[in-house]
Every structure is written in C-alpha cells, then in structure tokens.
Tab-separated table of N, CA and C in Angstrom:
chain	number	residue	atom	x	y	z
A	1	MET	N	12.752	-6.396	17.634
A	1	MET	CA	11.964	-5.372	16.958
A	1	MET	C	12.763	-4.066	16.949
A	2	ILE	N	12.763	-3.408	15.804
A	2	ILE	CA	13.490	-2.141	15.686
A	2	ILE	C	12.729	-1.019	16.390
A	3	ASP	N	13.420	0.072	16.638
A	3	ASP	CA	12.796	1.274	17.170
A	3	ASP	C	12.166	2.001	15.978
A	4	PRO	N	10.825	2.094	15.935
A	4	PRO	CA	10.167	2.716	14.781
A	4	PRO	C	10.569	4.171	14.541
A	5	SER	N	11.038	4.869	15.568
A	5	SER	CA	11.455	6.255	15.339
A	5	SER	C	12.650	6.313	14.390
A	6	ASN	N	13.517	5.296	14.450
A	6	ASN	CA	14.647	5.240	13.517
A	6	ASN	C	14.164	5.014	12.086
A	7	LEU	N	13.137	4.190	11.924
A	7	LEU	CA	12.554	3.955	10.607
A	7	LEU	C	11.965	5.246	10.044
A	8	VAL	N	11.201	5.964	10.867
A	8	VAL	CA	10.595	7.229	10.423
A	8	VAL	C	11.675	8.236	10.052
A	9	ASN	N	12.697	8.359	10.891
A	9	ASN	CA	13.774	9.309	10.593
A	9	ASN	C	14.519	8.947	9.315
A	10	SER	N	14.734	7.654	9.087
A	10	SER	CA	15.399	7.215	7.853
A	10	SER	C	14.546	7.518	6.627
A	11	LEU	N	13.234	7.299	6.755
A	11	LEU	CA	12.322	7.607	5.648
A	11	LEU	C	12.359	9.093	5.317
A	12	VAL	N	12.300	9.926	6.342
A	12	VAL	CA	12.342	11.380	6.128
A	12	VAL	C	13.660	11.788	5.462
A	13	ALA	N	14.772	11.215	5.922
A	13	ALA	CA	16.077	11.554	5.332
A	13	ALA	C	16.114	11.193	3.849
A	14	LEU	N	15.569	10.029	3.487
A	14	LEU	CA	15.565	9.645	2.076
A	14	LEU	C	14.642	10.535	1.253
A	15	LEU	N	13.477	10.885	1.793
A	15	LEU	CA	12.568	11.778	1.060
A	15	LEU	C	13.216	13.143	0.831
A	16	LYS	N	13.947	13.640	1.815
A	16	LYS	CA	14.645	14.923	1.675
A	16	LYS	C	15.758	14.850	0.638
A	17	ASP	N	16.185	13.635	0.293
A	17	ASP	CA	17.283	13.423	-0.641
A	17	ASP	C	16.801	13.236	-2.084
A	18	ILE	N	15.497	13.447	-2.317
A	18	ILE	CA	14.941	13.370	-3.673
A	18	ILE	C	14.824	14.806	-4.191
A	19	PRO	N	15.695	15.224	-5.094
A	19	PRO	CA	15.713	16.627	-5.521
A	19	PRO	C	14.368	17.144	-6.028
A	20	ASP	N	13.653	16.375	-6.842
A	20	ASP	CA	12.376	16.846	-7.381
A	20	ASP	C	11.316	16.978	-6.275
A	21	LEU	N	11.391	16.141	-5.249
A	21	LEU	CA	10.444	16.243	-4.136
A	21	LEU	C	10.717	17.507	-3.326
A	22	VAL	N	11.975	17.817	-3.119
A	22	VAL	CA	12.339	19.056	-2.420
A	22	VAL	C	11.875	20.260	-3.234
A	23	THR	N	11.992	20.190	-4.550
A	23	THR	CA	11.491	21.269	-5.405
A	23	THR	C	10.002	21.470	-5.181
A	24	GLU	N	9.245	20.373	-5.047
A	24	GLU	CA	7.802	20.468	-4.785
A	24	GLU	C	7.507	21.083	-3.422
A	25	MET	N	8.476	21.072	-2.531
A	25	MET	CA	8.340	21.683	-1.203
A	25	MET	C	8.880	23.113	-1.223
A	26	ASP	N	8.758	23.765	-2.365
A	26	ASP	CA	9.274	25.123	-2.567
A	26	ASP	C	10.776	25.214	-2.297
A	27	GLY	N	11.489	24.098	-2.543
A	27	GLY	CA	12.934	24.091	-2.378
A	27	GLY	C	13.402	23.961	-0.946
A	28	ASP	N	12.509	23.749	0.000
A	28	ASP	CA	12.858	23.693	1.421
A	28	ASP	C	12.721	22.267	1.950
A	29	PRO	N	13.840	21.549	2.128
A	29	PRO	CA	13.756	20.170	2.617
A	29	PRO	C	13.177	20.067	4.034
A	30	GLU	N	13.196	21.164	4.791
A	30	GLU	CA	12.653	21.135	6.154
A	30	GLU	C	11.127	21.041	6.170
A	31	ARG	N	10.493	21.174	5.018
A	31	ARG	CA	9.040	20.979	4.925
A	31	ARG	C	8.681	19.495	4.893
A	32	ILE	N	9.691	18.644	4.853
A	32	ILE	CA	9.520	17.193	4.976
A	32	ILE	C	10.018	16.857	6.373
A	33	LYS	N	9.120	16.427	7.238
A	33	LYS	CA	9.526	16.251	8.634
A	33	LYS	C	8.879	15.018	9.257
A	34	ALA	N	9.458	14.628	10.371
A	34	ALA	CA	8.925	13.522	11.165
A	34	ALA	C	8.100	14.091	12.311
A	35	TYR	N	7.052	13.382	12.651
A	35	TYR	CA	6.270	13.696	13.845
A	35	TYR	C	6.493	12.547	14.814
A	36	HIS	N	7.029	12.881	15.993
A	36	HIS	CA	7.230	11.887	17.045
A	36	HIS	C	6.403	12.312	18.251
A	37	ASP	N	5.608	11.400	18.763
A	37	ASP	CA	4.793	11.696	19.942
A	37	ASP	C	5.689	12.013	21.134
A	38	GLN	N	5.381	13.118	21.799
A	38	GLN	CA	6.094	13.518	23.010
A	38	GLN	C	5.086	14.171	23.938
A	39	TYR	N	4.636	13.427	24.924
A	39	TYR	CA	3.630	13.950	25.836
A	39	TYR	C	4.265	14.966	26.768
A	40	PRO	N	3.669	16.106	27.028
A	40	PRO	CA	2.416	16.632	26.506
A	40	PRO	C	2.599	17.563	25.307
A	41	LYS	N	3.872	17.831	24.905
A	41	LYS	CA	4.105	18.801	23.829
A	41	LYS	C	3.523	18.371	22.494
A	42	ARG	N	3.716	17.125	22.131
A	42	ARG	CA	3.217	16.610	20.859
A	42	ARG	C	2.362	15.387	21.141
A	43	SER	N	1.121	15.645	21.471
A	43	SER	CA	0.218	14.536	21.784
A	43	SER	C	-1.082	14.630	20.999
A	44	SER	N	-1.081	15.429	19.934
A	44	SER	CA	-2.273	15.545	19.095
A	44	SER	C	-1.867	15.515	17.630
A	45	LEU	N	-1.998	14.345	17.025
A	45	LEU	CA	-1.697	14.224	15.612
A	45	LEU	C	-2.631	15.103	14.792
A	46	ALA	N	-3.900	15.178	15.206
A	46	ALA	CA	-4.860	16.018	14.476
A	46	ALA	C	-4.389	17.475	14.432
A	47	MET	N	-3.852	17.975	15.531
A	47	MET	CA	-3.344	19.356	15.566
A	47	MET	C	-2.108	19.498	14.672
A	48	ALA	N	-1.240	18.502	14.689
A	48	ALA	CA	-0.041	18.560	13.848
A	48	ALA	C	-0.415	18.575	12.370
A	49	ILE	N	-1.413	17.783	11.988
A	49	ILE	CA	-1.868	17.772	10.597
A	49	ILE	C	-2.474	19.127	10.249
A	50	HIS	N	-3.289	19.643	11.155
A	50	HIS	CA	-3.968	20.918	10.911
A	50	HIS	C	-2.971	22.070	10.720
A	51	THR	N	-1.867	22.039	11.455
A	51	THR	CA	-0.920	23.155	11.417
A	51	THR	C	0.260	22.933	10.467
A	52	MET	N	0.291	21.806	9.775
A	52	MET	CA	1.430	21.586	8.877
A	52	MET	C	1.364	22.552	7.694
A	53	PRO	N	2.518	22.978	7.226
A	53	PRO	CA	2.539	23.955	6.134
A	53	PRO	C	2.154	23.324	4.799
A	54	ALA	N	1.762	24.186	3.888
A	54	ALA	CA	1.508	23.768	2.509
A	54	ALA	C	2.501	24.517	1.631
A	55	PRO	N	3.376	23.848	0.927
A	55	PRO	CA	3.473	22.408	0.842
A	55	PRO	C	4.175	21.816	2.058
A	56	GLY	N	3.897	20.549	2.307
A	56	GLY	CA	4.538	19.859	3.406
A	56	GLY	C	4.243	18.375	3.382
A	57	ILE	N	5.165	17.621	3.976
A	57	ILE	CA	5.010	16.180	4.153
A	57	ILE	C	5.408	15.869	5.588
A	58	MET	N	4.564	15.124	6.277
A	58	MET	CA	4.854	14.732	7.650
A	58	MET	C	4.758	13.215	7.759
A	59	ALA	N	5.819	12.590	8.274
A	59	ALA	CA	5.876	11.141	8.445
A	59	ALA	C	5.568	10.796	9.895
A	60	VAL	N	4.641	9.839	10.091
A	60	VAL	CA	4.178	9.488	11.431
A	60	VAL	C	4.112	7.970	11.572
A	61	TRP	N	4.677	7.463	12.651
A	61	TRP	CA	4.527	6.040	12.961
A	61	TRP	C	3.132	5.841	13.531
A	62	GLN	N	2.370	4.919	12.924
A	62	GLN	CA	0.991	4.661	13.345
A	62	GLN	C	0.878	3.439	14.235
A	63	GLY	N	1.832	2.542	14.158
A	63	GLY	CA	1.782	1.347	14.984
A	63	GLY	C	2.554	0.209	14.349
A	64	THR	N	2.655	-0.875	15.097
A	64	THR	CA	3.356	-2.076	14.662
A	64	THR	C	2.464	-3.261	14.954
A	65	SER	N	2.406	-4.186	14.018
A	65	SER	CA	1.570	-5.366	14.217
A	65	SER	C	2.354	-6.611	13.828
A	66	PRO	N	1.947	-7.753	14.386
A	66	PRO	CA	2.580	-8.995	13.957
A	66	PRO	C	2.074	-9.363	12.570
A	67	GLY	N	2.907	-10.038	11.842
A	67	GLY	CA	2.522	-10.500	10.517
A	67	GLY	C	3.346	-11.703	10.138
A	68	SER	N	3.233	-12.093	8.902
A	68	SER	CA	4.046	-13.203	8.429
A	68	SER	C	4.633	-12.844	7.076
A	69	PHE	N	5.769	-13.402	6.816
A	69	PHE	CA	6.450	-13.239	5.537
A	69	PHE	C	6.902	-14.631	5.151
A	70	GLY	N	6.170	-15.232	4.226
A	70	GLY	CA	6.396	-16.649	3.947
A	70	GLY	C	5.934	-17.445	5.157
A	71	ASN	N	6.803	-18.245	5.712
A	71	ASN	CA	6.481	-19.032	6.910
A	71	ASN	C	7.108	-18.449	8.165
A	72	VAL	N	7.527	-17.194	8.100
A	72	VAL	CA	8.227	-16.567	9.215
A	72	VAL	C	7.342	-15.505	9.854
A	73	ASP	N	7.290	-15.492	11.187
A	73	ASP	CA	6.592	-14.420	11.899
A	73	ASP	C	7.477	-13.179	11.898
A	74	VAL	N	6.884	-12.034	11.571
A	74	VAL	CA	7.639	-10.782	11.467
A	74	VAL	C	6.830	-9.639	12.074
A	75	TRP	N	7.477	-8.501	12.214
A	75	TRP	CA	6.802	-7.267	12.627
A	75	TRP	C	6.564	-6.427	11.391
A	76	LYS	N	5.388	-5.809	11.320
A	76	LYS	CA	5.042	-4.897	10.223
A	76	LYS	C	4.811	-3.520	10.828
A	77	HIS	N	5.584	-2.569	10.365
A	77	HIS	CA	5.525	-1.200	10.879
A	77	HIS	C	4.724	-0.336	9.911
A	78	GLN	N	3.729	0.345	10.445
A	78	GLN	CA	2.867	1.221	9.641
A	78	GLN	C	3.313	2.671	9.845
A	79	VAL	N	3.706	3.311	8.763
A	79	VAL	CA	4.080	4.722	8.769
A	79	VAL	C	3.162	5.425	7.775
A	80	THR	N	2.617	6.557	8.163
A	80	THR	CA	1.759	7.312	7.256
A	80	THR	C	2.421	8.640	6.924
A	81	LEU	N	2.398	8.975	5.642
A	81	LEU	CA	2.843	10.293	5.189
A	81	LEU	C	1.600	11.151	4.990
A	82	TYR	N	1.567	12.299	5.611
A	82	TYR	CA	0.488	13.271	5.413
A	82	TYR	C	1.004	14.328	4.454
A	83	LEU	N	0.210	14.612	3.424
A	83	LEU	CA	0.647	15.502	2.345
A	83	LEU	C	-0.244	16.728	2.229
A	84	ARG	N	0.391	17.862	2.106
A	84	ARG	CA	-0.291	19.085	1.685
A	84	ARG	C	0.497	19.603	0.482
A	85	ALA	N	-0.194	19.762	-0.617
A	85	ALA	CA	0.458	20.228	-1.841
A	85	ALA	C	0.645	21.745	-1.794
A	86	ARG	N	1.504	22.220	-2.653
A	86	ARG	CA	1.709	23.670	-2.741
A	86	ARG	C	0.508	24.315	-3.413
A	87	GLU	N	0.400	25.607	-3.230
A	87	GLU	CA	-0.711	26.354	-3.823
A	87	GLU	C	-0.607	26.302	-5.339
A	88	THR	N	-1.757	26.107	-5.967
A	88	THR	CA	-1.807	26.147	-7.423
A	88	THR	C	-2.694	27.307	-7.851
A	89	PHE	N	-2.492	27.744	-9.060
A	89	PHE	CA	-3.204	28.911	-9.569
A	89	PHE	C	-3.972	28.534	-10.828
A	90	ASP	N	-4.916	29.391	-11.215
A	90	ASP	CA	-5.666	29.161	-12.448
A	90	ASP	C	-4.686	28.955	-13.594
A	91	GLY	N	-4.922	27.927	-14.367
A	91	GLY	CA	-4.052	27.617	-15.488
A	91	GLY	C	-2.978	26.591	-15.160
A	92	ASP	N	-2.692	26.375	-13.850
A	92	ASP	CA	-1.729	25.336	-13.465
A	92	ASP	C	-2.360	23.969	-13.699
A	93	PRO	N	-1.561	22.986	-14.093
A	93	PRO	CA	-2.140	21.646	-14.245
A	93	PRO	C	-2.550	21.103	-12.866
A	94	PRO	N	-3.631	20.333	-12.809
A	94	PRO	CA	-4.120	19.815	-11.524
A	94	PRO	C	-3.382	18.545	-11.102
A	95	THR	N	-2.065	18.634	-11.002
A	95	THR	CA	-1.269	17.430	-10.782
A	95	THR	C	-0.496	17.423	-9.471
A	96	ALA	N	-0.731	18.358	-8.571
A	96	ALA	CA	0.114	18.496	-7.383
A	96	ALA	C	0.183	17.217	-6.547
A	97	TYR	N	-0.946	16.639	-6.184
A	97	TYR	CA	-0.922	15.439	-5.340
A	97	TYR	C	-0.459	14.212	-6.117
A	98	TYR	N	-0.814	14.147	-7.392
A	98	TYR	CA	-0.357	13.026	-8.208
A	98	TYR	C	1.168	13.021	-8.274
A	99	ARG	N	1.721	14.220	-8.463
A	99	ARG	CA	3.179	14.338	-8.558
A	99	ARG	C	3.844	13.961	-7.241
A	100	LEU	N	3.302	14.408	-6.113
A	100	LEU	CA	3.879	14.048	-4.822
A	100	LEU	C	3.889	12.533	-4.637
A	101	PHE	N	2.774	11.889	-4.941
A	101	PHE	CA	2.689	10.438	-4.767
A	101	PHE	C	3.693	9.723	-5.671
A	102	ARG	N	3.800	10.186	-6.890
A	102	ARG	CA	4.763	9.565	-7.811
A	102	ARG	C	6.187	9.725	-7.301
A	103	LEU	N	6.528	10.892	-6.794
A	103	LEU	CA	7.879	11.121	-6.279
A	103	LEU	C	8.144	10.310	-5.015
A	104	ILE	N	7.129	10.105	-4.179
A	104	ILE	CA	7.290	9.293	-2.964
A	104	ILE	C	7.560	7.836	-3.329
A	105	THR	N	6.974	7.360	-4.406
A	105	THR	CA	7.159	5.958	-4.788
A	105	THR	C	8.265	5.762	-5.825
A	106	LYS	N	8.372	6.661	-6.778
A	106	LYS	CA	9.309	6.491	-7.896
A	106	LYS	C	10.508	7.435	-7.858
A	107	GLY	N	10.477	8.426	-6.935
A	107	GLY	CA	11.600	9.345	-6.826
A	107	GLY	C	12.864	8.605	-6.418
A	108	VAL	N	14.007	9.121	-6.831
A	108	VAL	CA	15.285	8.465	-6.572
A	108	VAL	C	16.128	9.332	-5.636
A	109	PRO	N	16.303	8.886	-4.382
A	109	PRO	CA	17.198	9.627	-3.488
A	109	PRO	C	18.627	9.580	-4.027
A	110	ALA	N	19.318	10.693	-3.970
A	110	ALA	CA	20.670	10.771	-4.514
A	110	ALA	C	21.607	9.750	-3.870
A	111	ALA	N	21.474	9.516	-2.567
A	111	ALA	CA	22.372	8.610	-1.856
A	111	ALA	C	22.112	7.140	-2.163
A	112	VAL	N	20.908	6.805	-2.654
A	112	VAL	CA	20.538	5.410	-2.870
A	112	VAL	C	20.681	5.006	-4.323
A	113	GLY	N	20.250	5.862	-5.237
A	113	GLY	CA	20.344	5.562	-6.659
A	113	GLY	C	19.292	4.581	-7.155
A	114	ALA	N	18.259	4.337	-6.346
A	114	ALA	CA	17.160	3.449	-6.747
A	114	ALA	C	15.854	4.127	-6.362
A	115	PRO	N	14.771	3.830	-7.080
A	115	PRO	CA	13.475	4.417	-6.721
A	115	PRO	C	13.067	4.037	-5.295
A	116	MET	N	12.347	4.927	-4.656
A	116	MET	CA	11.926	4.709	-3.267
A	116	MET	C	11.215	3.377	-3.074
A	117	ILE	N	10.410	2.958	-4.020
A	117	ILE	CA	9.652	1.715	-3.892
A	117	ILE	C	10.586	0.512	-3.739
A	118	ASN	N	11.831	0.644	-4.219
A	118	ASN	CA	12.820	-0.433	-4.124
A	118	ASN	C	13.923	-0.151	-3.117
A	119	ALA	N	13.870	0.991	-2.475
A	119	ALA	CA	14.955	1.417	-1.587
A	119	ALA	C	14.873	0.730	-0.223
A	120	THR	N	16.024	0.445	0.330
A	120	THR	CA	16.100	-0.031	1.702
A	120	THR	C	16.101	1.205	2.595
A	121	VAL	N	14.966	1.454	3.230
A	121	VAL	CA	14.822	2.638	4.081
A	121	VAL	C	15.502	2.411	5.427
A	122	HIS	N	15.421	1.197	5.932
A	122	HIS	CA	16.061	0.816	7.196
A	122	HIS	C	16.736	-0.536	6.957
A	123	PRO	N	17.972	-0.723	7.420
A	123	PRO	CA	18.676	-1.976	7.111
A	123	PRO	C	17.996	-3.238	7.659
A	124	SER	N	17.104	-3.094	8.621
A	124	SER	CA	16.413	-4.254	9.179
A	124	SER	C	15.026	-4.469	8.590
A	125	CYS	N	14.698	-3.730	7.511
A	125	CYS	CA	13.373	-3.859	6.890
A	125	CYS	C	13.510	-4.058	5.387
A	126	TYR	N	12.553	-4.788	4.830
A	126	TYR	CA	12.434	-4.884	3.386
A	126	TYR	C	11.985	-3.519	2.856
A	127	PRO	N	12.141	-3.271	1.547
A	127	PRO	CA	11.566	-2.044	0.982
A	127	PRO	C	10.059	-1.975	1.255
A	128	MET	N	9.508	-0.794	1.154
A	128	MET	CA	8.091	-0.587	1.459
A	128	MET	C	7.188	-1.474	0.610
A	129	ASP	N	6.073	-1.884	1.213
A	129	ASP	CA	5.020	-2.529	0.429
A	129	ASP	C	4.416	-1.469	-0.491
A	130	LEU	N	3.712	-1.904	-1.527
A	130	LEU	CA	3.072	-0.928	-2.404
A	130	LEU	C	2.096	-0.075	-1.588
A	131	PRO	N	2.302	1.238	-1.567
A	131	PRO	CA	1.418	2.096	-0.779
A	131	PRO	C	0.183	2.524	-1.571
A	132	LEU	N	-0.752	3.092	-0.865
A	132	LEU	CA	-1.907	3.704	-1.506
A	132	LEU	C	-1.926	5.168	-1.106
A	133	ILE	N	-2.741	5.935	-1.781
A	133	ILE	CA	-2.942	7.332	-1.428
A	133	ILE	C	-4.436	7.533	-1.299
A	134	GLN	N	-4.839	8.275	-0.255
A	134	GLN	CA	-6.260	8.489	-0.044
A	134	GLN	C	-6.514	9.881	0.517
A	135	ARG	N	-7.674	10.406	0.144
A	135	ARG	CA	-8.087	11.744	0.558
A	135	ARG	C	-8.608	11.710	1.992
A	136	GLN	N	-8.279	12.759	2.743
A	136	GLN	CA	-8.803	12.975	4.088
A	136	GLN	C	-9.239	14.441	4.180
A	137	THR	N	-9.985	14.768	5.216
A	137	THR	CA	-10.445	16.139	5.427
A	137	THR	C	-10.148	16.535	6.868
A	138	ASP	N	-9.582	17.739	7.048
A	138	ASP	CA	-9.277	18.181	8.411
A	138	ASP	C	-10.489	18.853	9.050
A	139	ALA	N	-10.315	19.336	10.273
A	139	ALA	CA	-11.420	19.908	11.052
A	139	ALA	C	-12.044	21.124	10.389
A	140	GLU	N	-11.288	21.833	9.560
A	140	GLU	CA	-11.823	23.013	8.881
A	140	GLU	C	-12.444	22.676	7.530
A	141	GLY	N	-12.473	21.400	7.188
A	141	GLY	CA	-13.048	20.992	5.920
A	141	GLY	C	-12.081	21.072	4.753
A	142	LEU	N	-10.788	21.237	5.039
A	142	LEU	CA	-9.775	21.297	3.981
A	142	LEU	C	-9.245	19.892	3.702
A	143	ASP	N	-9.150	19.561	2.441
A	143	ASP	CA	-8.659	18.242	2.063
A	143	ASP	C	-7.138	18.204	2.081
A	144	TYR	N	-6.639	17.035	2.395
A	144	TYR	CA	-5.227	16.703	2.284
A	144	TYR	C	-5.198	15.226	1.908
A	145	PHE	N	-4.039	14.694	1.657
A	145	PHE	CA	-3.936	13.282	1.317
A	145	PHE	C	-2.996	12.588	2.286
A	146	GLU	N	-3.242	11.292	2.469
A	146	GLU	CA	-2.354	10.493	3.296
A	146	GLU	C	-1.911	9.268	2.506
A	147	VAL	N	-0.675	8.852	2.804
A	147	VAL	CA	-0.072	7.698	2.142
A	147	VAL	C	0.374	6.729	3.235
A	148	PRO	N	-0.446	5.707	3.543
A	148	PRO	CA	-0.016	4.697	4.507
A	148	PRO	C	1.004	3.760	3.853
A	149	ILE	N	2.104	3.532	4.556
A	149	ILE	CA	3.178	2.675	4.049
A	149	ILE	C	3.477	1.611	5.099
A	150	THR	N	3.665	0.389	4.653
A	150	THR	CA	4.024	-0.693	5.560
A	150	THR	C	5.443	-1.138	5.254
A	151	PHE	N	6.225	-1.297	6.327
A	151	PHE	CA	7.581	-1.834	6.237
A	151	PHE	C	7.614	-3.133	7.023
A	152	THR	N	8.067	-4.200	6.390
A	152	THR	CA	8.152	-5.506	7.035
A	152	THR	C	9.570	-5.724	7.508
A	153	GLU	N	9.701	-6.050	8.800
A	153	GLU	CA	11.011	-6.271	9.372
A	153	GLU	C	11.590	-7.590	8.882
A	154	ILE	N	12.900	-7.613	8.693
A	154	ILE	CA	13.608	-8.836	8.312
A	154	ILE	C	13.994	-9.530	9.616
A	155	GLY	N	13.254	-10.553	9.992
A	155	GLY	CA	13.526	-11.235	11.251
A	155	GLY	C	13.065	-10.393	12.424
A	156	ASP	N	13.662	-10.592	13.566
A	156	ASP	CA	13.312	-9.864	14.783
A	156	ASP	C	14.581	-9.364	15.431
A	157	GLU	N	14.907	-8.098	15.199
A	157	GLU	CA	16.145	-7.510	15.700
A	157	GLU	C	16.159	-7.478	17.216
C-alpha cells in the first residue's frame, strides 16, 4: 500500500500546474494546498475548512478501503478536495464553482499534457475515478463545495 500523503502531494502539485486553475486562485498557486493531519497542530479538519481562504482548494486524505478491480483485490484511496470560489460581483456570471470543477477534471497540467481525469497522479495508482461535486455548509452557514475523488492502487506496493 502506498503512503497516501504522497498521493495527496502529487495531486496538489498537478493542480498547481494547471494555469487556468491557478488563475482562478487569483494567480496564487499556494492557495491550492494539502492538509495533512498532525496532532495536535492540525487535528481539526472542520477548522481547516473554516479558515481556508477564498479562493482556495484544500486536498485531504479521507481514508483507504479495500476494493476490487476486476478479479484483483486492491486498495482504494479517498481524497477530498474542498473548494472555496473567489468573490463574485453583481453582473459576474454565476460559474465560479462550475469552472473549478471543470478545471479539476478537464484541466491540463503543463507537465502531463493530458486532462486530469486521465492523468496518472501517482505512479502506483490508476487515474482518478469519475468524481462528483457536492455542496456543504460550514459552522457559520457559509456554503462551499467538496469533490471526493477515489484513486485505485495498481496492485499492492
């Protein structure tokens, strides 16, 4: 089984390598970041989501479960992207979250030359399964979106 922190870091590096996605982050690639649990400094995902900047994307490993791929037992790694879109103003098209989701799935990292949905994020994993996007609400009642992504390991490293 791979170390999921390497998978998360690789995903973040590829997302930072999509020029249009960085543009959506006000041109700052550091607004795309990984969250790694570190007790006691980073032990509250809810707090990290609450304090993430807008715009911002945070990648978090949620867990690993056994699965199957054909007739082979494999590990499936769940990574969630938490999204906060940039501020929009009256007259702006209401497309901020739609655009982020499209860039996460169809954006092309410069180093890979293929859309993210087909990209090898980690050499020991298949490309991401088709992700979904869903609305969530934080403690203050502010909406954000999350994109759960599953990566299936190729064999058992």
